[in-house]
Amino acid sequence: MAKKTKPKYDSTQLALYSICNSAWDNCSANLALFAGYKSKYISAYVTGKKAAVTAAAALPNDQNRERLLK
């Protein structure tokens, strides 16, 4: 029997995606400040990260993955 994994965060996946999107929106709104911290913080970088969050949110959850494997 497979061991159930314990999440490393204490929230739902939906809340996690929402928090990530809010963080990247904040970064985008304050891009000059973030770019001053690290030069990789440019518009294209933030857009790519937001796309990654959207792609992750579109993946099936644990229950749906389990059904797909059967």
XYZ file of C-alpha atoms in Angstrom:
70
model
C 0.000 0.000 0.000
C 1.324 3.428 -0.923
C 2.197 5.764 1.896
C 0.113 8.937 1.895
C 2.284 12.005 1.462
C 1.920 14.900 3.825
C 1.857 18.384 2.255
C 4.635 20.781 3.155
C 2.165 23.638 3.452
C -0.878 23.977 5.664
C -3.480 25.080 3.111
C -5.469 23.815 0.172
C -3.937 23.654 -3.291
C -6.400 26.307 -4.455
C -5.249 28.665 -1.686
C -1.617 27.981 -2.564
C -2.179 28.863 -6.237
C -4.029 32.004 -5.189
C -1.173 33.054 -2.901
C 1.382 32.397 -5.641
C -0.591 34.458 -8.162
C -0.955 37.296 -5.655
C 2.785 37.223 -4.973
C 3.625 37.411 -8.694
C 1.049 40.179 -9.167
C 2.773 42.085 -6.353
C 6.129 41.509 -7.999
C 4.750 42.757 -11.318
C 3.271 45.881 -9.702
C 6.623 46.653 -8.050
C 8.938 45.412 -10.777
C 11.471 48.234 -10.394
C 11.934 47.410 -6.703
C 12.283 43.679 -7.367
C 14.673 44.280 -10.287
C 16.834 46.318 -7.920
C 17.083 43.237 -5.729
C 17.875 40.786 -8.561
C 18.200 41.527 -12.250
C 16.206 38.434 -13.265
C 12.991 40.146 -12.161
C 11.824 41.431 -15.520
C 8.358 41.368 -17.033
C 9.029 38.231 -19.092
C 10.271 36.357 -16.013
C 7.155 37.235 -14.006
C 4.898 36.325 -16.938
C 6.603 32.941 -17.187
C 6.196 32.281 -13.481
C 2.501 33.188 -13.600
C 2.094 30.821 -16.562
C 3.775 28.067 -14.525
C 1.300 28.602 -11.668
C -1.605 28.451 -14.130
C -0.218 25.251 -15.672
C 0.233 23.671 -12.238
C -3.324 24.583 -11.256
C -4.603 22.883 -14.421
C -3.000 19.537 -13.476
C -5.315 16.923 -11.987
C -5.345 16.718 -8.196
C -4.348 13.609 -6.207
C -7.805 12.039 -6.348
C -8.160 12.531 -10.095
C -4.624 11.238 -10.759
C -5.429 8.106 -8.771
C -8.596 7.526 -10.852
C -6.653 8.024 -14.083
C -4.125 5.353 -13.090
C -6.769 2.690 -12.457
